[in-house]
PDB file of C-alpha atoms in Angstrom:
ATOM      1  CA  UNK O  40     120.612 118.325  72.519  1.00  0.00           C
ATOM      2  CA  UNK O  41     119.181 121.788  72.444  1.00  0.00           C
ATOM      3  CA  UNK O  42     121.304 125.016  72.013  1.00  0.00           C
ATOM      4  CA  UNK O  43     121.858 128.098  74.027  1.00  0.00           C
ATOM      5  CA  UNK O  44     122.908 130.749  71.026  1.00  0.00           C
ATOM      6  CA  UNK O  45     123.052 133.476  73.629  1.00  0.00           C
ATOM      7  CA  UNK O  46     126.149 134.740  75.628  1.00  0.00           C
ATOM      8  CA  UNK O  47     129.818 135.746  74.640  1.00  0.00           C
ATOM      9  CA  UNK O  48     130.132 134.065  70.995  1.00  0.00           C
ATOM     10  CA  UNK O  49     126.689 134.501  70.874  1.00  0.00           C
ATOM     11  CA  UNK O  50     125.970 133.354  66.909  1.00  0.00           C
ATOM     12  CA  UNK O  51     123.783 136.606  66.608  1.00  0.00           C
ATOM     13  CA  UNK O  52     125.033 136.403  63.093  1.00  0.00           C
ATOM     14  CA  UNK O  53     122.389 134.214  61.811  1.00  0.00           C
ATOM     15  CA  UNK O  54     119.866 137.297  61.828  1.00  0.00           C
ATOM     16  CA  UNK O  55     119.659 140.344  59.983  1.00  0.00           C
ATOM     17  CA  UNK O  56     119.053 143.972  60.253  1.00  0.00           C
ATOM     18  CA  UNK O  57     115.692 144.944  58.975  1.00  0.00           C
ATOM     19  CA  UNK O  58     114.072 147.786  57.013  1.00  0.00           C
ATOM     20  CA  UNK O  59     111.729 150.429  58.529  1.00  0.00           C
ATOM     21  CA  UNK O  60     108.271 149.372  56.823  1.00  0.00           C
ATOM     22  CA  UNK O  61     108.706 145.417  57.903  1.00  0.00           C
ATOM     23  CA  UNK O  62     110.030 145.871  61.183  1.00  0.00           C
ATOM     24  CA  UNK O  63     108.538 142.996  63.847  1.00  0.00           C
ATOM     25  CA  UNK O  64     106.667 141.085  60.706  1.00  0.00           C
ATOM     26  CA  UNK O  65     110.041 140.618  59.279  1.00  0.00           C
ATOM     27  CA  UNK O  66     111.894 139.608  62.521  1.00  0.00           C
ATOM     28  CA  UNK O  67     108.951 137.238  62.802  1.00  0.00           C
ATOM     29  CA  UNK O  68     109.870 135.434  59.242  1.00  0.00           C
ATOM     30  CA  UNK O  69     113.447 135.349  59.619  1.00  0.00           C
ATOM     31  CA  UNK O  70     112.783 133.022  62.961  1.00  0.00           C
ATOM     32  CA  UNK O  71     110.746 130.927  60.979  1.00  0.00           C
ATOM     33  CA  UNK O  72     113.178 130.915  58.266  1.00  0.00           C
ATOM     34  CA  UNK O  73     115.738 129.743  60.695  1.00  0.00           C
ATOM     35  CA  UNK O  74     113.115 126.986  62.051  1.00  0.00           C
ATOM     36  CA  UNK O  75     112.411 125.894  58.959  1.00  0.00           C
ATOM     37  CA  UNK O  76     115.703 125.352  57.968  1.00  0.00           C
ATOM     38  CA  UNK O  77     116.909 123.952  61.402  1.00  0.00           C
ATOM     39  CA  UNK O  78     118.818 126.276  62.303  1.00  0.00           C
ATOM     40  CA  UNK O  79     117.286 126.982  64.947  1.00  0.00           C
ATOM     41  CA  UNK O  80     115.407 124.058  66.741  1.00  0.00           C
ATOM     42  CA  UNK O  81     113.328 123.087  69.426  1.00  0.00           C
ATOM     43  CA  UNK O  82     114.855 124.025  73.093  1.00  0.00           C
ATOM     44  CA  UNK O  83     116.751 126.274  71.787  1.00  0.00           C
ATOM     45  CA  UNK O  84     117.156 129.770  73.267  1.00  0.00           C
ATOM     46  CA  UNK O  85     117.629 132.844  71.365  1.00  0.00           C
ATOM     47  CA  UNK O  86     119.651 135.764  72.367  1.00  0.00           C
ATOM     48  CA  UNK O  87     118.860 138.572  74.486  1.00  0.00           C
ATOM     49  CA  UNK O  88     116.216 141.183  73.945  1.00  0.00           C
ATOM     50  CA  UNK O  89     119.407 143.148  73.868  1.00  0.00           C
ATOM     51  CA  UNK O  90     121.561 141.038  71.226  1.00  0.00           C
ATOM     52  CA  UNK O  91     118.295 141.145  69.132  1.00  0.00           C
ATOM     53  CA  UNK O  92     118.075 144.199  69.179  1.00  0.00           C
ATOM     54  CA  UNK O  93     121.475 145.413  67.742  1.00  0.00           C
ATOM     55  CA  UNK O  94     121.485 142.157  65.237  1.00  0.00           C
ATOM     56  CA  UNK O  95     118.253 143.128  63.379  1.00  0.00           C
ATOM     57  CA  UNK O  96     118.672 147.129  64.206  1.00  0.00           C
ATOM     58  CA  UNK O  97     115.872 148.075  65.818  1.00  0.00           C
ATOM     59  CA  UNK O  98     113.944 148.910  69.250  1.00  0.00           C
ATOM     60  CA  UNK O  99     113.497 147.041  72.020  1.00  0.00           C
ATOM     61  CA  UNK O 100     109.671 147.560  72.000  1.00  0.00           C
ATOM     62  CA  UNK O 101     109.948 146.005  68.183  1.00  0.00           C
ATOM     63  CA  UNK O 102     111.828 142.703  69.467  1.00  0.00           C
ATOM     64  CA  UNK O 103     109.385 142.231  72.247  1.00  0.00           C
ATOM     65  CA  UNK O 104     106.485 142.438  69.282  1.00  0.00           C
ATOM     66  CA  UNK O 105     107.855 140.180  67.396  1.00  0.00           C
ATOM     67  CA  UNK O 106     108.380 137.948  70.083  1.00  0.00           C
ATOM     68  CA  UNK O 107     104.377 138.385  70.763  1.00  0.00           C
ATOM     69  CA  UNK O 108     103.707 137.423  67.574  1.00  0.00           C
ATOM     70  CA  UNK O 109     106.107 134.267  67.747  1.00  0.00           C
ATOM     71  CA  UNK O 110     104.505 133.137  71.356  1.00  0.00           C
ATOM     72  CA  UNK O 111     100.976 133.897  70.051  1.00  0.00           C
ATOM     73  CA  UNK O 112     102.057 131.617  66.642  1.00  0.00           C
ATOM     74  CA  UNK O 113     103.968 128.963  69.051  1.00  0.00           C
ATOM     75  CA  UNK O 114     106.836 129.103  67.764  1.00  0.00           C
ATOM     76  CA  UNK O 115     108.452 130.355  70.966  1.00  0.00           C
ATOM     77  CA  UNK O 116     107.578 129.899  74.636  1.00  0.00           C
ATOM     78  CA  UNK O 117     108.928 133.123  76.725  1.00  0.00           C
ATOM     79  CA  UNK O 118     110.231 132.133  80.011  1.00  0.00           C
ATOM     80  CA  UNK O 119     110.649 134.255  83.051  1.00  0.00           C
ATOM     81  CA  UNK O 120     113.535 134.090  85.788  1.00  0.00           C
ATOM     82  CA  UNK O 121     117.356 133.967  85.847  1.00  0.00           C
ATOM     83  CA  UNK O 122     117.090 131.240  83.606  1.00  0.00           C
ATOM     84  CA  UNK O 123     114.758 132.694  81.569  1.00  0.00           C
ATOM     85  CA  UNK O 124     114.379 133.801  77.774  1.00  0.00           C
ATOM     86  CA  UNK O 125     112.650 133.168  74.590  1.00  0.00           C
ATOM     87  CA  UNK O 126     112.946 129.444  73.559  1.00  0.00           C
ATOM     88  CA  UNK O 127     111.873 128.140  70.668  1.00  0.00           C
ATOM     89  CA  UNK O 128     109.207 125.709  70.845  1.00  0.00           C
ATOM     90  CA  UNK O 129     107.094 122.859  68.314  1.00  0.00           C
ATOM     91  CA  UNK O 130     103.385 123.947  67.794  1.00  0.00           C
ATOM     92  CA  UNK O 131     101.115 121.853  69.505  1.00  0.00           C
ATOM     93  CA  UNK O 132      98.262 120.265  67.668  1.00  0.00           C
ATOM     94  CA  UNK O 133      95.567 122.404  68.664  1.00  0.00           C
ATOM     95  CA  UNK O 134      97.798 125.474  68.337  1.00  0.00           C
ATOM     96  CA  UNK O 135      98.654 124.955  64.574  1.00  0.00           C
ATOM     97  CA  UNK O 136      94.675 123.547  64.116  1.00  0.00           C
ATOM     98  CA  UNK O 137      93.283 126.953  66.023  1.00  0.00           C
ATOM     99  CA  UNK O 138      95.580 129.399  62.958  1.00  0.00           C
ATOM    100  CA  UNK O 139      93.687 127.151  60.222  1.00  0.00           C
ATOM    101  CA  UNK O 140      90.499 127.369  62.054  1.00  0.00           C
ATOM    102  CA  UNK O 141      90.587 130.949  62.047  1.00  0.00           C
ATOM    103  CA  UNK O 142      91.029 130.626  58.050  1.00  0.00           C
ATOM    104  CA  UNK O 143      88.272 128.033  57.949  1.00  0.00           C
ATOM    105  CA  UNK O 144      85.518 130.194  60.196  1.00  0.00           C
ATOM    106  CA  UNK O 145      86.206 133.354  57.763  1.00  0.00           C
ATOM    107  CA  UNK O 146      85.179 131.071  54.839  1.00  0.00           C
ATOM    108  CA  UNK O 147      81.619 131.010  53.874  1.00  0.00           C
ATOM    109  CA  UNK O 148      80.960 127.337  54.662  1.00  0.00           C
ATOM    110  CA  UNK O 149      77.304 126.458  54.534  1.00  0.00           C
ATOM    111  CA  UNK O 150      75.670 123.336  56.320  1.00  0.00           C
ATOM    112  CA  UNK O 151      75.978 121.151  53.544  1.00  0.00           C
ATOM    113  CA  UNK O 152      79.601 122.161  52.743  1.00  0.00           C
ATOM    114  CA  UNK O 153      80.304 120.722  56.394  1.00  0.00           C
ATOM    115  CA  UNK O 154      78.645 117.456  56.188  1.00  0.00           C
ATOM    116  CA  UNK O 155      79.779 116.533  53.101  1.00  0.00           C
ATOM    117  CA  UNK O 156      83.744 117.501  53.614  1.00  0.00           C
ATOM    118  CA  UNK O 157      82.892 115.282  57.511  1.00  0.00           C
ATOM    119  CA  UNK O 158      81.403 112.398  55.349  1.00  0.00           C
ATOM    120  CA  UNK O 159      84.559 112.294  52.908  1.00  0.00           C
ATOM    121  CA  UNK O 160      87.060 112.758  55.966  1.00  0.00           C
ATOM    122  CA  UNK O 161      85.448 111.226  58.950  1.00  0.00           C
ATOM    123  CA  UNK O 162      84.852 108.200  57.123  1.00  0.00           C
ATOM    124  CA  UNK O 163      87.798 107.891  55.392  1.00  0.00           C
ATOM    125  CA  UNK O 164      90.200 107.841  58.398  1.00  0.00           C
ATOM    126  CA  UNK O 165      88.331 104.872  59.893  1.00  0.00           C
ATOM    127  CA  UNK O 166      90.066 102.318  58.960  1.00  0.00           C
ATOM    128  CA  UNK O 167      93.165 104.123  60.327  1.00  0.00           C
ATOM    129  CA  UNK O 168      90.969 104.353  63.621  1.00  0.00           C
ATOM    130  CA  UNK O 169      90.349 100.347  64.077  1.00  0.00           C
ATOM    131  CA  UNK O 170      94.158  99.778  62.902  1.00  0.00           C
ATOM    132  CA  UNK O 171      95.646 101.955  65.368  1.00  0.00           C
ATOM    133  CA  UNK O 172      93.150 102.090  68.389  1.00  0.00           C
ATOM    134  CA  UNK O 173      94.542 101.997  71.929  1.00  0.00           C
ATOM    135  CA  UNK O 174      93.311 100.918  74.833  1.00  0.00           C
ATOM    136  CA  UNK O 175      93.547 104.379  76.074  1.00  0.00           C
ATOM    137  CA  UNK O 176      91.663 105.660  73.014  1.00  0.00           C
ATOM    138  CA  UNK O 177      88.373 103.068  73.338  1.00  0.00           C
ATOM    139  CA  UNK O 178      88.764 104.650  77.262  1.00  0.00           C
ATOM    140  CA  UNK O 179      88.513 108.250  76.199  1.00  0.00           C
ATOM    141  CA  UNK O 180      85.642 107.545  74.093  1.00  0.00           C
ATOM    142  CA  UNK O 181      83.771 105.305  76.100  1.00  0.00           C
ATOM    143  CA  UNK O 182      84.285 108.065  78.917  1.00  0.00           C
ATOM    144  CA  UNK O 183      82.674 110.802  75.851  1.00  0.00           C
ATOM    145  CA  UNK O 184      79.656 108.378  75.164  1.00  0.00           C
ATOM    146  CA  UNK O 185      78.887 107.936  78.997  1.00  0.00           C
ATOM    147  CA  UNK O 186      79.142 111.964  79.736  1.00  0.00           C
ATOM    148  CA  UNK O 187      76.764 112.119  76.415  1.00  0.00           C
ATOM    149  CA  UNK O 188      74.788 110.179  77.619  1.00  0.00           C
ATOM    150  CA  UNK O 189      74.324 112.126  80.793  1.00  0.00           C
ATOM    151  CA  UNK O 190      73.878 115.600  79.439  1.00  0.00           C
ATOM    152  CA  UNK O 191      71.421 114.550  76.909  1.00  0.00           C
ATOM    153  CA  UNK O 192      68.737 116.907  78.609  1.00  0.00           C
ATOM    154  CA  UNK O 193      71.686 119.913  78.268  1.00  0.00           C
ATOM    155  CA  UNK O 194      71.617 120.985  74.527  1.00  0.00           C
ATOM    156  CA  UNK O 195      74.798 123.194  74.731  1.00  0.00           C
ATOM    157  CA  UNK O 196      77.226 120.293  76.985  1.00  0.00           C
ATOM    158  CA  UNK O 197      75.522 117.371  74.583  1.00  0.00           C
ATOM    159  CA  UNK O 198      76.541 119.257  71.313  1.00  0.00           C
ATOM    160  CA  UNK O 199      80.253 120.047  72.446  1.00  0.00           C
ATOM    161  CA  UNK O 200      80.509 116.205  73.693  1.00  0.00           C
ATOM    162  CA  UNK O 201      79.029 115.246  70.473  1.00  0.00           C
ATOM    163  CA  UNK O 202      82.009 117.507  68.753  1.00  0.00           C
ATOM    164  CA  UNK O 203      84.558 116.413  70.832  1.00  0.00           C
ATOM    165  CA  UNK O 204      83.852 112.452  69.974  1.00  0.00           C
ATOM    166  CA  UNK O 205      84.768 113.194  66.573  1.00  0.00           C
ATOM    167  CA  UNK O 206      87.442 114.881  67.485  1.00  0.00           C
ATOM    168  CA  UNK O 207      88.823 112.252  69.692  1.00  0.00           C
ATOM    169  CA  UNK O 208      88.339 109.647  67.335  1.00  0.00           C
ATOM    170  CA  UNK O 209      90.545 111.632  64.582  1.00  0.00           C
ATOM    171  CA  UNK O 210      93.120 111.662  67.776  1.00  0.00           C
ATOM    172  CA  UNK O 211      93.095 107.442  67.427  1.00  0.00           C
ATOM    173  CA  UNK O 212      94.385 107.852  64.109  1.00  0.00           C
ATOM    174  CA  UNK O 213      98.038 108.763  65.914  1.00  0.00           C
ATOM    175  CA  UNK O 214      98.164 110.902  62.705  1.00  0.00           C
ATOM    176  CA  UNK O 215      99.589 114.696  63.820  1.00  0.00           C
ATOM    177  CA  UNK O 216      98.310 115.818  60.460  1.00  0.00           C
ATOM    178  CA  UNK O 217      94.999 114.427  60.858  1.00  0.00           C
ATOM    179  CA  UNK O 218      94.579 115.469  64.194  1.00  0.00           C
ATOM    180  CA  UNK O 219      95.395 119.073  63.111  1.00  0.00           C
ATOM    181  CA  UNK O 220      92.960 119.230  60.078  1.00  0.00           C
ATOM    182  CA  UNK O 221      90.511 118.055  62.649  1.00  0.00           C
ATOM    183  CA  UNK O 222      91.309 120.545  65.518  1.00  0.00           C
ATOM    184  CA  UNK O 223      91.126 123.354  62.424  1.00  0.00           C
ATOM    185  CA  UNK O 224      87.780 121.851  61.694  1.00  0.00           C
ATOM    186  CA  UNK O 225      86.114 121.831  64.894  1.00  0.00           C
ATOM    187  CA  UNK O 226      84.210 124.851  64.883  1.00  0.00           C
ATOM    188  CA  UNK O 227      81.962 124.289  61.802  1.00  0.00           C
ATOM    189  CA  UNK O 228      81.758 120.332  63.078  1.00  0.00           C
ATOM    190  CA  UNK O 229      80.404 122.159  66.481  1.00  0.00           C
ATOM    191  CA  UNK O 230      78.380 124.392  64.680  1.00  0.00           C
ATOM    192  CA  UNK O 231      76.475 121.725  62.294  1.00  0.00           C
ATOM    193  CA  UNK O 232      76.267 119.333  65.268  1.00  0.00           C
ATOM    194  CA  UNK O 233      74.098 122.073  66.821  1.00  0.00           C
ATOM    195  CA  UNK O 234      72.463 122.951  63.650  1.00  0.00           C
ATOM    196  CA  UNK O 235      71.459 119.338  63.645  1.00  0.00           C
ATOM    197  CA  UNK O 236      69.814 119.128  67.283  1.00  0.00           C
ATOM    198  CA  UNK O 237      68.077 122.345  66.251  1.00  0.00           C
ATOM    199  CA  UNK O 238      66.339 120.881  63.383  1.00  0.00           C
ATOM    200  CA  UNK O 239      65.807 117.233  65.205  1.00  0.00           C
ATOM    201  CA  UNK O 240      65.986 117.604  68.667  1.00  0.00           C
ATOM    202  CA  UNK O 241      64.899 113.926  69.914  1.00  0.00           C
ATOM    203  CA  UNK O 242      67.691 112.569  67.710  1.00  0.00           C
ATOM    204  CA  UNK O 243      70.475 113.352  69.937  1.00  0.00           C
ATOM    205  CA  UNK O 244      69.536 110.288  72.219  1.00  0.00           C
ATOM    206  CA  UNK O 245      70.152 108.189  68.917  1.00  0.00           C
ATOM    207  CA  UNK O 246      73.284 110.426  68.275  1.00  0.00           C
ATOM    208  CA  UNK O 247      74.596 109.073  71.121  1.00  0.00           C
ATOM    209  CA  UNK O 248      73.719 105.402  70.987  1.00  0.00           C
ATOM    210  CA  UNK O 249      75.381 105.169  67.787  1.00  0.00           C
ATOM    211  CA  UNK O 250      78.570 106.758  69.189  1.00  0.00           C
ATOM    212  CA  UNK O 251      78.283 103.781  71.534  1.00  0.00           C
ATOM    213  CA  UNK O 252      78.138 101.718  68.520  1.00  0.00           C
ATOM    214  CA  UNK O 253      80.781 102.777  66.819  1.00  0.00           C
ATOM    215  CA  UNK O 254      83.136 102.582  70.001  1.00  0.00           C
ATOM    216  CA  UNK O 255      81.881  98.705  70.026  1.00  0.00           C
ATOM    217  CA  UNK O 256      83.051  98.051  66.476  1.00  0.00           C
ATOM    218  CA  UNK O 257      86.608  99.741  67.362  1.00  0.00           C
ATOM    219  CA  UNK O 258      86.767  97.586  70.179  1.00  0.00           C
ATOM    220  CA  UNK O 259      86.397  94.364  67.887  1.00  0.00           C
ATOM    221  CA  UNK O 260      88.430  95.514  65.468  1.00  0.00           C
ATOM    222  CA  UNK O 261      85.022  95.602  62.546  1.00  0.00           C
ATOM    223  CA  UNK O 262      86.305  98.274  59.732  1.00  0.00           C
ATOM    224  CA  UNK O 263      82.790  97.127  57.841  1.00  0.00           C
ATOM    225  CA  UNK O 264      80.425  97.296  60.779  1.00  0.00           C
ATOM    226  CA  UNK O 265      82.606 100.751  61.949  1.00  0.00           C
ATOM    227  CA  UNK O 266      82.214 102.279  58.759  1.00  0.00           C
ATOM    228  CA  UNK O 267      78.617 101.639  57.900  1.00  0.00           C
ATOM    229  CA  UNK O 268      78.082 103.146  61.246  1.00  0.00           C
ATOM    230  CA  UNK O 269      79.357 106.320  61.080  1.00  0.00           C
ATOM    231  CA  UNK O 270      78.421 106.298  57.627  1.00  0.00           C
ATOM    232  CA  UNK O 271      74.949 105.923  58.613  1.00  0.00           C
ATOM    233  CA  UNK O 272      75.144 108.227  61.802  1.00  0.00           C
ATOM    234  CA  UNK O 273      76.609 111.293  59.229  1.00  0.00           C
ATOM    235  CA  UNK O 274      74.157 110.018  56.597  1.00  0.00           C
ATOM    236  CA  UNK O 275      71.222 111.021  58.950  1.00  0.00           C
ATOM    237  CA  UNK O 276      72.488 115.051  59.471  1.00  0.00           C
ATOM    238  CA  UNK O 277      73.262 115.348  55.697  1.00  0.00           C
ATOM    239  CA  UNK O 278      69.709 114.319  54.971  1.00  0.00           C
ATOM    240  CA  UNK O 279      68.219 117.054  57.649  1.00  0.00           C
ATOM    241  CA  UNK O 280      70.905 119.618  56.104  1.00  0.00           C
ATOM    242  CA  UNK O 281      69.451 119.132  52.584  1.00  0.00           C
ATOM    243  CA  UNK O 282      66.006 118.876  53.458  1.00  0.00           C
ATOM    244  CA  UNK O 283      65.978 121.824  55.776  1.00  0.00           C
ATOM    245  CA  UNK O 284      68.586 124.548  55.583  1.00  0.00           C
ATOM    246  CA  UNK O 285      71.502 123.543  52.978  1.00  0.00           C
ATOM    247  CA  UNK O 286      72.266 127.101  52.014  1.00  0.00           C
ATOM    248  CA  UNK O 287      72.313 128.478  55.014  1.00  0.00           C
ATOM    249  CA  UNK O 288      76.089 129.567  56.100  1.00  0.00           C
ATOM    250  CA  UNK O 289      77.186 127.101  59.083  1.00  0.00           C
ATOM    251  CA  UNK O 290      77.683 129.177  62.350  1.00  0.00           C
ATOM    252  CA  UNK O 291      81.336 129.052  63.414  1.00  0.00           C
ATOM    253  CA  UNK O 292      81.738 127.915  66.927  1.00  0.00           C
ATOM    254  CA  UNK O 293      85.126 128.954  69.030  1.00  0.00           C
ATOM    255  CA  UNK O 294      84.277 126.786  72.174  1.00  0.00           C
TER     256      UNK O 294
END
């Protein structure tokens, strides 16, 4: 059961005052401290802008930074009304993936640097894919293949479908990790998968049919027949990459 550490007995002694020159950066790590050490924990609700205030010695305006910062990080959700306040909160999936895709997109990843690190990953989670599958998962995909399918004549919806099948299929892992190195990764996947279509237009048509494919295998349980097609399927972009345009820089997508 979550805590409410505000109030009369409020435990405003688990922060600190801090020094002029850290201010709302150093607020920000002594929550995560706390966090990290349980001390705080999810649901819980910290004290008042006001107890804040006086327990790390500064302005109000520096708490409600802080608190930004915290929100923007998801660490906290602020909530409005009498029952209101700043609760702390678990970082969602695509939260914690968006932070490491922002480190990702400032590296200078080239085309080839994507489709290799998607042949080593994407293939290696498979058989984690046909051992943990749902019948909700083999829905979601089939649902990605058919809306594919339809916008094959609308480069820009094709290419983020395209994305977002890999994406989902890291999901069918049930892995939290995986599914945040994936999220992290989506914008160079997006921008080779377009990079790809550039070069070889007419191949997103066969794109799609082996997405189809590989949804099949899942569905019978086939690791081999799963694996060599996705294997194949990546095989075909990392050809075009080196043939074509390996040292270019990929072009980070944040759709």
């Amino acid at each position: 059961m979550s805590a409410d550490i505000t109030g009369d007995g409020a435990r405003r002694d688990l922060f600190s005052p801090v020094h002029l020159g850290r201010v709302s950066g150093a607020i920000v790590e002594q929550v995560r401290l706390l966090i990290r050490q349980g001390r705080l924990k999810p649901g819980d609700r910290l004290p008042s802008e006001r107890d804040l205030c006086e327990s790390f010695g500064v302005s109000r305006v520096t708490v409600r930074e802080a608190l930004r910062v915290l929100e923007a990080g998801g660490l906290v959700e602020i909530r409005v009304g009498a029952r209101g306040g700043a609760f702390v909160t678990v970082p969602s999936t695509e939260r914690v993936g968006a932070s490491l895709a922002d480190l990702v997109g400032l590296s200078p990843l080239t085309v080839d640097d994507v489709n290799e690190a998607r042949r080593v990953f994407e293939l290696g989670i498979v058989p984690l894919v046909v051992e943990r599958v749902t019948d909700e998962d083999l829905a979601d995909l089939y649902r990605l293949c058919q809306q594919q399918r339809a916008a094959r004549d609308d480069e820009d919806t094709s290419t983020g479908l395209s994305a977002r099948f890999h994406v989902r299929v890291a999901g069918a892992t049930h892995n939290a990790a995986i599914e945040m190195l994936v999220h992290s990764f989506h914008g160079p996947l997006l921008g080779s998968t377009r990079e790809d279509q550039e070069v070889a237009p007419r191949t997103a048509g066969r794109g799609t049919r082996e997405h189809l494919d590989f949804v099949k295998a899942l569905e019978r349980r086939d690791v081999e027949a799963a694996t060599g097609i996705m294997s194949r399927h990546l095989g075909r972009g990392a050809r075009r990459g080196r043939s074509s345009r390996s040292s270019r820089a990929v072009r980070p997508d944040t759709t």
